[in-house]
C-alpha positions as a printed Julia matrix, in Angstrom:
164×3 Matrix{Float64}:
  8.48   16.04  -18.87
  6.64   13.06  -20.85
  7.13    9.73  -19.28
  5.49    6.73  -21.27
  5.2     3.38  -20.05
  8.01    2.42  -22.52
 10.1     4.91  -20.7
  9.41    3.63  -17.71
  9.94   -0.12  -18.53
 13.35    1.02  -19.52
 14.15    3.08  -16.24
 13.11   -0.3   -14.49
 15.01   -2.81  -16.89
 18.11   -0.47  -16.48
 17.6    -0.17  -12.55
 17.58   -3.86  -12.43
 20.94   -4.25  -14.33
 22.88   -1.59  -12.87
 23.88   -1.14   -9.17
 22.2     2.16   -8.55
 19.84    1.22   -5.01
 17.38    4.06   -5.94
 16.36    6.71   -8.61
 14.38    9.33   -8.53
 12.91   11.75  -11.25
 11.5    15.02  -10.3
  9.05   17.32  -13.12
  6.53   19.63  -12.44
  4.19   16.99  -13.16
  5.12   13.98  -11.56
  7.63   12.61   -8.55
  8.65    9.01   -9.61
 10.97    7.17   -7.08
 11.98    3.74   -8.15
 14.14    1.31   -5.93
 15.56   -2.03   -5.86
 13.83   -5.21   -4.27
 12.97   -4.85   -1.1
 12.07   -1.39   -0.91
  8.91    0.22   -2.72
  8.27    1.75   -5.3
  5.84    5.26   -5.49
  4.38    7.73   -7.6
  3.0    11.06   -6.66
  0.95   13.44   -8.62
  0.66   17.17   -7.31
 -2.75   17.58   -9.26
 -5.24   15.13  -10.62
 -4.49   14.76  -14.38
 -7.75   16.21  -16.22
 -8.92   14.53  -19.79
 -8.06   17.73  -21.45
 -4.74   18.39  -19.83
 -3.73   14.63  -21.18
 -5.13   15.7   -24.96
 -3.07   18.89  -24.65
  0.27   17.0   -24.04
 -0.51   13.53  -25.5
 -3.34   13.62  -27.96
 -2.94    9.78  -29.09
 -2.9     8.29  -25.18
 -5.92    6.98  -23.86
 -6.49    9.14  -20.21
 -4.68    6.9   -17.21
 -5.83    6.48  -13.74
 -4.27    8.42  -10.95
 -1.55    7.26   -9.34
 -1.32    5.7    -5.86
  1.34    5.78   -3.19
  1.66    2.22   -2.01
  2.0     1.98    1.7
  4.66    0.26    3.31
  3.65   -3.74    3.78
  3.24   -5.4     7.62
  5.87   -7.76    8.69
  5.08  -11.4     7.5
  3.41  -12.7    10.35
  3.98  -16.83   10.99
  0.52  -17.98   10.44
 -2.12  -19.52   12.88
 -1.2   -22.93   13.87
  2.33  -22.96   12.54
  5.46  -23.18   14.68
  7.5   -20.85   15.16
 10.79  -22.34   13.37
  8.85  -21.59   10.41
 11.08  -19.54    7.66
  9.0   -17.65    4.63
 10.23  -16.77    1.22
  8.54  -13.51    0.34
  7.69  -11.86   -3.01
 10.08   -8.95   -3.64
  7.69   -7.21   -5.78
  4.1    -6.77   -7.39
  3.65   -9.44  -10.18
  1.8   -12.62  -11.01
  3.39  -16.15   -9.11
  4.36  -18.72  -11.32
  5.36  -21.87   -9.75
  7.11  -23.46  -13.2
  9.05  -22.08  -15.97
  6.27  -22.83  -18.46
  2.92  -24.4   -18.26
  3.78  -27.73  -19.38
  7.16  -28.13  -17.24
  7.42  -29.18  -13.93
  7.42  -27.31  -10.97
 10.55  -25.3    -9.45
  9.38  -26.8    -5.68
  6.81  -28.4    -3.79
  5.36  -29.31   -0.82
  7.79  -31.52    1.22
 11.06  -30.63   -1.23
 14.46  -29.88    0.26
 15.65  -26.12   -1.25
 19.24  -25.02   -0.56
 20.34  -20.85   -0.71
 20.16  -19.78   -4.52
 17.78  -22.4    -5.57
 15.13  -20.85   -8.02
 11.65  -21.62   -6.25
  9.32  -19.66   -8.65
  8.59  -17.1   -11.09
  7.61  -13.6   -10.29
  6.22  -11.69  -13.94
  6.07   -8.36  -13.42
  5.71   -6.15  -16.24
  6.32   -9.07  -18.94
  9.64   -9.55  -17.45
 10.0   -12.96  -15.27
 11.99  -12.82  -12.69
 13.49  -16.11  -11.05
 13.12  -15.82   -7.46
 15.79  -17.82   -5.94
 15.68  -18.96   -2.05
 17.81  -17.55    0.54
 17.29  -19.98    3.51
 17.98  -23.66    2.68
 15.49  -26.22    4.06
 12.1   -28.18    3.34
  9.01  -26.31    2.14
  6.17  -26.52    4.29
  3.74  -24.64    2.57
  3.21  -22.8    -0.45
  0.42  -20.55    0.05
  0.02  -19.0    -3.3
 -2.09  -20.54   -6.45
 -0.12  -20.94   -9.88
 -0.96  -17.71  -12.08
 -2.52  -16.18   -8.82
 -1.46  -12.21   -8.76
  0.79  -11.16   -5.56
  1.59   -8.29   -3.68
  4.64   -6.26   -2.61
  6.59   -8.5     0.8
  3.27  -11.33    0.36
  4.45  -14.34    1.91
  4.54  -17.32   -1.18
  6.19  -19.95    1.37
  6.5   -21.57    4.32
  9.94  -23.7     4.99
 11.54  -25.5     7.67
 15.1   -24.72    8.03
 17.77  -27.04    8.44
């Protein structure tokens, strides 16, 4: 079975729409296992894929790195010096934080603004598909501990807030 990242794009485009939790596609190649936010996504390869074994079954692809299985992320810890009331809004996946809907537009939040539940706070790209992330604590940010355009991981904290 032939999976290209088109393919795959599409499995995780359709995933996203639909309100399957998990999928998982089995070959003699590859295990792929796909789920919703909040869960992880991994990949595992029974044998290395050789440069010769990828000209055999796709002679016009360019040899790809193995694949990794991510490991499951620590609980967000409340960092040093903060109090304990302290709420974070996570990143629900691997991607690139954006804190504004384009360059030259404002912000979604900042420092010191009051969010409520369902308010977009910032962009997560992932895959050249943005995905609004939208709050689900209302309250003041305290914090935001990510750069614009900076790259984040899997259940990375982006921000700090205050509830109220």
């Amino acid at each position: 079975m032939e999976l290209s990242v088109t393919d795959l794009r599409e499995l995780v485009t359709a995933l996203s729409q639909s309100d399957i939790v998990e999928l998982t596609l089995k070959s003699s190649d590859f295990e792929l296992t796909l789920r919703k936010p909040g869960a992880m996504v991994s990949v595992v390869a029974p044998a290395p894929v050789t440069p010769r074994s990828l000209e055999d079954t796709a002679p016009n692809n360019p040899p790809m790195a193995e694949p990794v299985a991510a490991s499951p992320p620590a609980p967000p810890a409340t960092p040093p010096g903060k109090g304990s009331d302290l709420l974070s809004i996570n990143s629900p996946m691997v991607g690139t934080f954006y804190r504004s809907p384009a360059p030259e537009e404002p912000a979604f939040v900042g420092v010191g603004d009051r969010i409520t539940s369902g308010q977009t706070v910032c962009i997560i790209e992932a895959m050249k598909l943005m995905n609004e992330l939208e709050a689900e604590i209302s309250g003041e940010i305290v914090e935001i501990l990510v750069e614009n355009a900076q790259p984040v991981e899997f259940g990375q904290t982006l921000m700090l807030v205050r509830p109220v």
